[in-house]
mmCIF file of C-alpha atoms in Angstrom:
data_model
loop_
_atom_site.group_PDB
_atom_site.id
_atom_site.type_symbol
_atom_site.label_atom_id
_atom_site.label_comp_id
_atom_site.label_asym_id
_atom_site.label_seq_id
_atom_site.Cartn_x
_atom_site.Cartn_y
_atom_site.Cartn_z
ATOM 1 C CA UNK A 1 29.499 -19.466 12.902
ATOM 2 C CA UNK A 2 27.521 -19.731 16.253
ATOM 3 C CA UNK A 3 28.990 -17.607 18.999
ATOM 4 C CA UNK A 4 29.757 -19.604 22.166
ATOM 5 C CA UNK A 5 27.681 -18.290 25.487
ATOM 6 C CA UNK A 6 31.177 -17.383 27.314
ATOM 7 C CA UNK A 7 32.496 -15.477 24.470
ATOM 8 C CA UNK A 8 29.915 -13.220 25.461
ATOM 9 C CA UNK A 9 27.959 -10.491 22.916
ATOM 10 C CA UNK A 10 31.208 -8.407 22.058
ATOM 11 C CA UNK A 11 32.575 -11.456 20.550
ATOM 12 C CA UNK A 12 29.559 -12.035 18.209
ATOM 13 C CA UNK A 13 30.134 -8.064 17.267
ATOM 14 C CA UNK A 14 32.705 -8.945 14.305
ATOM 15 C CA UNK A 15 30.783 -11.723 12.663
ATOM 16 C CA UNK A 16 29.495 -10.278 9.452
ATOM 17 C CA UNK A 17 26.960 -12.709 9.410
ATOM 18 C CA UNK A 18 25.010 -11.439 12.582
ATOM 19 C CA UNK A 19 23.329 -8.523 13.044
ATOM 20 C CA UNK A 20 23.436 -7.632 16.463
ATOM 21 C CA UNK A 21 20.315 -4.927 15.877
ATOM 22 C CA UNK A 22 18.125 -7.687 14.536
ATOM 23 C CA UNK A 23 18.880 -10.055 18.060
ATOM 24 C CA UNK A 24 18.076 -7.259 20.158
ATOM 25 C CA UNK A 25 14.732 -6.575 18.147
ATOM 26 C CA UNK A 26 13.925 -10.110 18.789
ATOM 27 C CA UNK A 27 14.279 -9.923 22.634
ATOM 28 C CA UNK A 28 12.984 -6.944 23.944
ATOM 29 C CA UNK A 29 9.659 -6.738 25.065
ATOM 30 C CA UNK A 30 6.926 -5.282 23.179
ATOM 31 C CA UNK A 31 6.400 -2.339 25.293
ATOM 32 C CA UNK A 32 10.111 -1.605 25.072
ATOM 33 C CA UNK A 33 10.125 -1.768 21.418
ATOM 34 C CA UNK A 34 7.097 0.644 20.808
ATOM 35 C CA UNK A 35 8.830 3.327 22.719
ATOM 36 C CA UNK A 36 12.078 2.932 20.902
ATOM 37 C CA UNK A 37 9.627 3.375 17.696
ATOM 38 C CA UNK A 38 8.447 6.287 18.594
ATOM 39 C CA UNK A 39 11.342 7.740 19.993
ATOM 40 C CA UNK A 40 12.928 7.269 16.581
ATOM 41 C CA UNK A 41 10.034 8.319 15.013
ATOM 42 C CA UNK A 42 9.838 11.825 16.856
ATOM 43 C CA UNK A 43 13.824 11.934 15.582
ATOM 44 C CA UNK A 44 12.986 11.613 12.105
ATOM 45 C CA UNK A 45 14.323 8.372 11.820
ATOM 46 C CA UNK A 46 11.740 6.887 10.181
ATOM 47 C CA UNK A 47 13.167 3.521 8.490
ATOM 48 C CA UNK A 48 14.392 2.472 12.256
ATOM 49 C CA UNK A 49 10.914 3.216 13.587
ATOM 50 C CA UNK A 50 9.397 1.188 11.166
ATOM 51 C CA UNK A 51 11.718 -1.464 12.003
ATOM 52 C CA UNK A 52 10.738 -1.690 15.627
ATOM 53 C CA UNK A 53 7.049 -1.594 14.658
ATOM 54 C CA UNK A 54 7.473 -4.537 12.003
ATOM 55 C CA UNK A 55 9.526 -6.216 15.252
ATOM 56 C CA UNK A 56 6.586 -5.916 17.224
ATOM 57 C CA UNK A 57 4.428 -7.625 14.699
ATOM 58 C CA UNK A 58 6.602 -10.456 13.979
ATOM 59 C CA UNK A 59 7.904 -11.130 17.506
ATOM 60 C CA UNK A 60 4.526 -10.274 19.599
ATOM 61 C CA UNK A 61 1.883 -10.644 17.345
ATOM 62 C CA UNK A 62 -0.799 -11.294 20.335
ATOM 63 C CA UNK A 63 0.106 -8.480 22.391
ATOM 64 C CA UNK A 64 -1.773 -5.248 22.621
ATOM 65 C CA UNK A 65 1.079 -3.164 21.390
ATOM 66 C CA UNK A 66 0.963 -5.315 18.217
ATOM 67 C CA UNK A 67 -2.104 -3.457 17.743
ATOM 68 C CA UNK A 68 -0.918 -0.008 18.240
ATOM 69 C CA UNK A 69 2.224 -0.891 16.116
ATOM 70 C CA UNK A 70 0.465 -1.482 13.288
ATOM 71 C CA UNK A 71 -1.260 1.629 12.971
ATOM 72 C CA UNK A 72 2.032 3.230 13.378
ATOM 73 C CA UNK A 73 3.764 1.158 10.772
ATOM 74 C CA UNK A 74 0.715 2.417 8.423
ATOM 75 C CA UNK A 75 1.861 6.069 9.509
ATOM 76 C CA UNK A 76 5.681 5.452 9.218
ATOM 77 C CA UNK A 77 4.915 3.744 5.911
ATOM 78 C CA UNK A 78 3.176 7.163 4.745
ATOM 79 C CA UNK A 79 5.418 9.489 5.887
ATOM 80 C CA UNK A 80 8.161 7.871 4.247
ATOM 81 C CA UNK A 81 6.422 8.078 0.810
ATOM 82 C CA UNK A 82 5.431 4.570 0.538
ATOM 83 C CA UNK A 83 1.938 4.798 -0.071
ATOM 84 C CA UNK A 84 0.928 1.210 -0.970
ATOM 85 C CA UNK A 85 2.576 -0.226 2.208
ATOM 86 C CA UNK A 86 0.569 2.538 4.288
ATOM 87 C CA UNK A 87 -2.790 1.516 2.487
ATOM 88 C CA UNK A 88 -1.901 -2.278 3.044
ATOM 89 C CA UNK A 89 -1.124 -1.835 6.853
ATOM 90 C CA UNK A 90 -4.191 0.328 7.720
ATOM 91 C CA UNK A 91 -6.444 -1.708 5.727
ATOM 92 C CA UNK A 92 -4.979 -4.883 7.704
ATOM 93 C CA UNK A 93 -5.513 -2.799 10.651
ATOM 94 C CA UNK A 94 -9.179 -2.252 9.807
ATOM 95 C CA UNK A 95 -9.797 -6.007 9.120
ATOM 96 C CA UNK A 96 -8.127 -7.001 12.376
ATOM 97 C CA UNK A 97 -9.736 -4.205 14.682
ATOM 98 C CA UNK A 98 -12.693 -2.609 12.977
ATOM 99 C CA UNK A 99 -14.419 -1.283 16.201
ATOM 100 C CA UNK A 100 -11.132 -0.053 17.762
ATOM 101 C CA UNK A 101 -10.511 3.418 18.983
ATOM 102 C CA UNK A 102 -7.792 4.020 16.408
ATOM 103 C CA UNK A 103 -10.111 2.673 13.269
ATOM 104 C CA UNK A 104 -10.476 6.094 12.201
ATOM 105 C CA UNK A 105 -6.897 6.889 12.141
ATOM 106 C CA UNK A 106 -6.526 3.771 10.201
ATOM 107 C CA UNK A 107 -8.870 4.937 7.852
ATOM 108 C CA UNK A 108 -7.871 8.593 7.469
ATOM 109 C CA UNK A 109 -4.090 6.700 6.777
ATOM 110 C CA UNK A 110 -5.619 5.121 3.788
ATOM 111 C CA UNK A 111 -7.002 8.330 2.209
ATOM 112 C CA UNK A 112 -4.105 10.262 2.830
ATOM 113 C CA UNK A 113 -2.068 7.944 1.005
ATOM 114 C CA UNK A 114 -4.193 7.663 -1.790
ATOM 115 C CA UNK A 115 -4.699 11.349 -1.778
ATOM 116 C CA UNK A 116 -0.753 11.381 -2.076
ATOM 117 C CA UNK A 117 -0.788 9.852 -5.646
ATOM 118 C CA UNK A 118 -3.375 11.700 -6.983
ATOM 119 C CA UNK A 119 -1.412 13.222 -10.449
ATOM 120 C CA UNK A 120 -2.289 15.886 -12.665
ATOM 121 C CA UNK A 121 -5.657 16.244 -14.537
ATOM 122 C CA UNK A 122 -3.902 15.253 -17.671
ATOM 123 C CA UNK A 123 -3.241 11.528 -16.398
ATOM 124 C CA UNK A 124 -5.902 8.747 -14.903
ATOM 125 C CA UNK A 125 -7.801 9.886 -12.146
ATOM 126 C CA UNK A 126 -8.402 6.596 -10.303
ATOM 127 C CA UNK A 127 -6.416 7.851 -7.000
ATOM 128 C CA UNK A 128 -8.789 10.510 -6.982
ATOM 129 C CA UNK A 129 -11.682 8.329 -6.828
ATOM 130 C CA UNK A 130 -10.202 6.230 -4.588
ATOM 131 C CA UNK A 131 -9.092 8.823 -2.123
ATOM 132 C CA UNK A 132 -12.968 10.610 -2.068
ATOM 133 C CA UNK A 133 -13.950 6.515 -1.645
ATOM 134 C CA UNK A 134 -11.869 6.149 1.557
ATOM 135 C CA UNK A 135 -12.221 10.067 3.182
ATOM 136 C CA UNK A 136 -16.111 9.412 2.848
ATOM 137 C CA UNK A 137 -15.993 6.670 4.885
ATOM 138 C CA UNK A 138 -14.271 8.730 7.819
ATOM 139 C CA UNK A 139 -16.861 11.156 7.371
ATOM 140 C CA UNK A 140 -19.479 9.084 7.294
ATOM 141 C CA UNK A 141 -18.504 5.975 9.590
ATOM 142 C CA UNK A 142 -16.499 8.633 12.027
ATOM 143 C CA UNK A 143 -18.154 11.731 12.227
ATOM 144 C CA UNK A 144 -16.960 12.798 15.560
ATOM 145 C CA UNK A 145 -13.424 12.230 14.789
ATOM 146 C CA UNK A 146 -10.869 14.794 14.424
ATOM 147 C CA UNK A 147 -10.076 13.564 10.885
ATOM 148 C CA UNK A 148 -13.297 15.047 9.453
ATOM 149 C CA UNK A 149 -12.639 18.400 8.521
ATOM 150 C CA UNK A 150 -9.524 17.033 6.866
ATOM 151 C CA UNK A 151 -11.132 14.510 5.570
ATOM 152 C CA UNK A 152 -13.787 16.645 3.686
ATOM 153 C CA UNK A 153 -11.304 18.909 2.166
ATOM 154 C CA UNK A 154 -9.511 15.954 0.676
ATOM 155 C CA UNK A 155 -12.641 14.749 -0.997
ATOM 156 C CA UNK A 156 -13.126 18.646 -2.407
ATOM 157 C CA UNK A 157 -9.724 18.469 -3.642
ATOM 158 C CA UNK A 158 -10.199 15.479 -5.313
ATOM 159 C CA UNK A 159 -13.279 16.330 -6.921
ATOM 160 C CA UNK A 160 -11.856 19.292 -8.367
ATOM 161 C CA UNK A 161 -9.059 17.145 -10.042
ATOM 162 C CA UNK A 162 -12.047 14.803 -11.473
ATOM 163 C CA UNK A 163 -13.893 18.036 -12.567
ATOM 164 C CA UNK A 164 -10.492 19.285 -14.162
ATOM 165 C CA UNK A 165 -9.905 16.091 -16.161
ATOM 166 C CA UNK A 166 -13.713 16.196 -17.688
ATOM 167 C CA UNK A 167 -12.846 19.687 -18.224
ATOM 168 C CA UNK A 168 -9.681 18.894 -20.295
ATOM 169 C CA UNK A 169 -11.451 16.205 -22.242
ATOM 170 C CA UNK A 170 -14.281 18.201 -22.882
ATOM 171 C CA UNK A 171 -12.201 21.241 -23.994
ATOM 172 C CA UNK A 172 -10.546 18.675 -26.474
ATOM 173 C CA UNK A 173 -13.559 17.651 -28.114
ATOM 174 C CA UNK A 174 -15.030 21.619 -28.252
ATOM 175 C CA UNK A 175 -11.411 22.476 -30.429
ATOM 176 C CA UNK A 176 -12.585 19.783 -32.654
ATOM 177 C CA UNK A 177 -15.885 20.927 -33.259
ATOM 178 C CA UNK A 178 -17.046 17.567 -31.538
ATOM 179 C CA UNK A 179 -19.937 19.284 -29.513
ATOM 180 C CA UNK A 180 -22.127 16.680 -28.496
ATOM 181 C CA UNK A 181 -19.332 14.827 -26.568
ATOM 182 C CA UNK A 182 -18.156 18.338 -25.405
ATOM 183 C CA UNK A 183 -21.652 18.753 -23.930
ATOM 184 C CA UNK A 184 -21.513 15.326 -21.790
ATOM 185 C CA UNK A 185 -18.255 16.785 -20.470
ATOM 186 C CA UNK A 186 -19.214 20.078 -19.484
ATOM 187 C CA UNK A 187 -22.729 18.821 -18.336
ATOM 188 C CA UNK A 188 -20.972 16.698 -16.161
ATOM 189 C CA UNK A 189 -18.921 19.028 -14.329
ATOM 190 C CA UNK A 190 -21.956 21.201 -13.916
ATOM 191 C CA UNK A 191 -24.438 18.267 -12.407
ATOM 192 C CA UNK A 192 -22.064 16.288 -10.440
ATOM 193 C CA UNK A 193 -19.273 18.709 -9.814
ATOM 194 C CA UNK A 194 -20.944 22.210 -8.996
ATOM 195 C CA UNK A 195 -18.945 22.560 -5.715
ATOM 196 C CA UNK A 196 -15.510 22.553 -7.395
ATOM 197 C CA UNK A 197 -13.901 25.412 -9.084
ATOM 198 C CA UNK A 198 -14.208 24.042 -12.639
ATOM 199 C CA UNK A 199 -18.117 24.906 -12.638
ATOM 200 C CA UNK A 200 -17.464 28.270 -13.761
ATOM 201 C CA UNK A 201 -15.419 27.925 -16.937
ATOM 202 C CA UNK A 202 -18.101 24.913 -17.570
ATOM 203 C CA UNK A 203 -21.069 27.233 -17.512
ATOM 204 C CA UNK A 204 -18.935 29.052 -19.821
ATOM 205 C CA UNK A 205 -18.557 26.473 -22.007
ATOM 206 C CA UNK A 206 -21.721 25.332 -22.092
ATOM 207 C CA UNK A 207 -22.650 28.706 -23.372
ATOM 208 C CA UNK A 208 -19.913 28.781 -26.608
ATOM 209 C CA UNK A 209 -20.709 25.079 -27.317
ATOM 210 C CA UNK A 210 -24.719 25.665 -27.399
ATOM 211 C CA UNK A 211 -24.133 28.746 -29.002
ATOM 212 C CA UNK A 212 -21.864 27.210 -31.704
ATOM 213 C CA UNK A 213 -25.119 24.353 -32.325
ATOM 214 C CA UNK A 214 -27.333 27.162 -32.784
ATOM 215 C CA UNK A 215 -29.209 26.387 -29.692
ATOM 216 C CA UNK A 216 -29.674 30.094 -28.424
ATOM 217 C CA UNK A 217 -31.895 29.212 -25.666
ATOM 218 C CA UNK A 218 -29.416 26.923 -23.550
ATOM 219 C CA UNK A 219 -26.506 29.428 -24.708
ATOM 220 C CA UNK A 220 -28.479 31.844 -22.945
ATOM 221 C CA UNK A 221 -29.542 29.967 -19.912
ATOM 222 C CA UNK A 222 -26.073 28.722 -19.369
ATOM 223 C CA UNK A 223 -24.899 32.239 -19.456
ATOM 224 C CA UNK A 224 -27.035 33.778 -17.199
ATOM 225 C CA UNK A 225 -26.759 30.432 -14.506
ATOM 226 C CA UNK A 226 -23.104 31.757 -14.994
ATOM 227 C CA UNK A 227 -23.900 35.773 -14.474
ATOM 228 C CA UNK A 228 -26.229 34.748 -11.447
ATOM 229 C CA UNK A 229 -23.343 32.321 -9.708
ATOM 230 C CA UNK A 230 -20.371 34.806 -10.920
ATOM 231 C CA UNK A 231 -21.563 38.226 -12.064
ATOM 232 C CA UNK A 232 -17.779 39.066 -11.620
ATOM 233 C CA UNK A 233 -16.159 36.662 -13.656
ATOM 234 C CA UNK A 234 -14.041 36.947 -16.609
ATOM 235 C CA UNK A 235 -15.956 33.772 -17.947
ATOM 236 C CA UNK A 236 -19.413 35.540 -17.633
ATOM 237 C CA UNK A 237 -18.217 38.434 -19.412
ATOM 238 C CA UNK A 238 -16.919 36.849 -22.232
ATOM 239 C CA UNK A 239 -19.975 34.466 -22.943
ATOM 240 C CA UNK A 240 -22.240 37.983 -22.423
ATOM 241 C CA UNK A 241 -19.941 39.061 -25.483
ATOM 242 C CA UNK A 242 -19.962 36.238 -27.477
ATOM 243 C CA UNK A 243 -24.170 36.259 -27.050
ATOM 244 C CA UNK A 244 -24.088 39.669 -27.850
ATOM 245 C CA UNK A 245 -22.390 38.898 -31.381
ATOM 246 C CA UNK A 246 -25.791 37.556 -32.535
ATOM 247 C CA UNK A 247 -27.893 40.347 -30.886
ATOM 248 C CA UNK A 248 -28.627 38.160 -27.810
ATOM 249 C CA UNK A 249 -28.106 38.364 -24.099
ATOM 250 C CA UNK A 250 -28.478 36.106 -21.121
ATOM 251 C CA UNK A 251 -32.157 34.597 -20.062
ATOM 252 C CA UNK A 252 -32.878 31.704 -18.073
ATOM 253 C CA UNK A 253 -35.234 29.409 -19.011
ATOM 254 C CA UNK A 254 -36.376 27.690 -16.358
ATOM 255 C CA UNK A 255 -37.222 24.384 -17.960
ATOM 256 C CA UNK A 256 -33.835 23.754 -19.025
ATOM 257 C CA UNK A 257 -31.403 20.989 -17.077
ATOM 258 C CA UNK A 258 -28.845 23.773 -16.354
ATOM 259 C CA UNK A 259 -31.558 26.017 -14.712
ATOM 260 C CA UNK A 260 -31.957 23.069 -12.324
ATOM 261 C CA UNK A 261 -28.427 22.552 -11.983
ATOM 262 C CA UNK A 262 -27.959 26.234 -11.184
ATOM 263 C CA UNK A 263 -30.261 25.875 -8.243
ATOM 264 C CA UNK A 264 -27.529 23.172 -6.708
ATOM 265 C CA UNK A 265 -24.710 25.870 -7.803
ATOM 266 C CA UNK A 266 -26.568 28.558 -5.227
ATOM 267 C CA UNK A 267 -27.483 26.020 -2.617
ATOM 268 C CA UNK A 268 -31.132 26.607 -3.700
#
């Protein structure tokens, strides 16, 4: 059905095939649509806000408001938990406006959307790796932006998850006495994730693994590095007790890779 011009807008409202809100979205100027989108967003009406920003993108693609609407669409998608949509919109913004004032914010949204997808350590950690990559761009490319501090916090969280995954697999191998495979995982944590909260247990597990293999010097070194960094730790107490069962005590071998890695933990 096509509404006659003389019947007025109200005559169309009874037609189920006509969406009056869409007609309005197509005819409103971009600044009006943008302000309506912001108002809806502030009112918690994210679906309506997204519709307004989409309308600008479709009906006024070459306006300044199209640029602003695109980054807001990325934010709204993130708020709605539509993480991949948020990433797509933000990356499209970065492709179109790489040097704009809102580029740092768009890159930050990419990192936020990836960080929301980080699963427990028992699952695949690709989102954690993506989070680190995206947030590192924020830190490196936009060092003066207001998003750097939180980007660094998200990087630490993601790295802790990656370290946690290594620990989970390492413990699996240790329980099955597959010592070399376990060592590889624990060593990765100590060398690559030395500033995460997993390193404490990793040093204790290295002590346990080397001790089980009869490599007492390495076991003593791992315990010594653990004691230097976490002297009040229960992990250190347990490692010390384990060494004593064979008449040993923590003693650092400066030529060991563990000793060199320990200096990174201490910040030396």
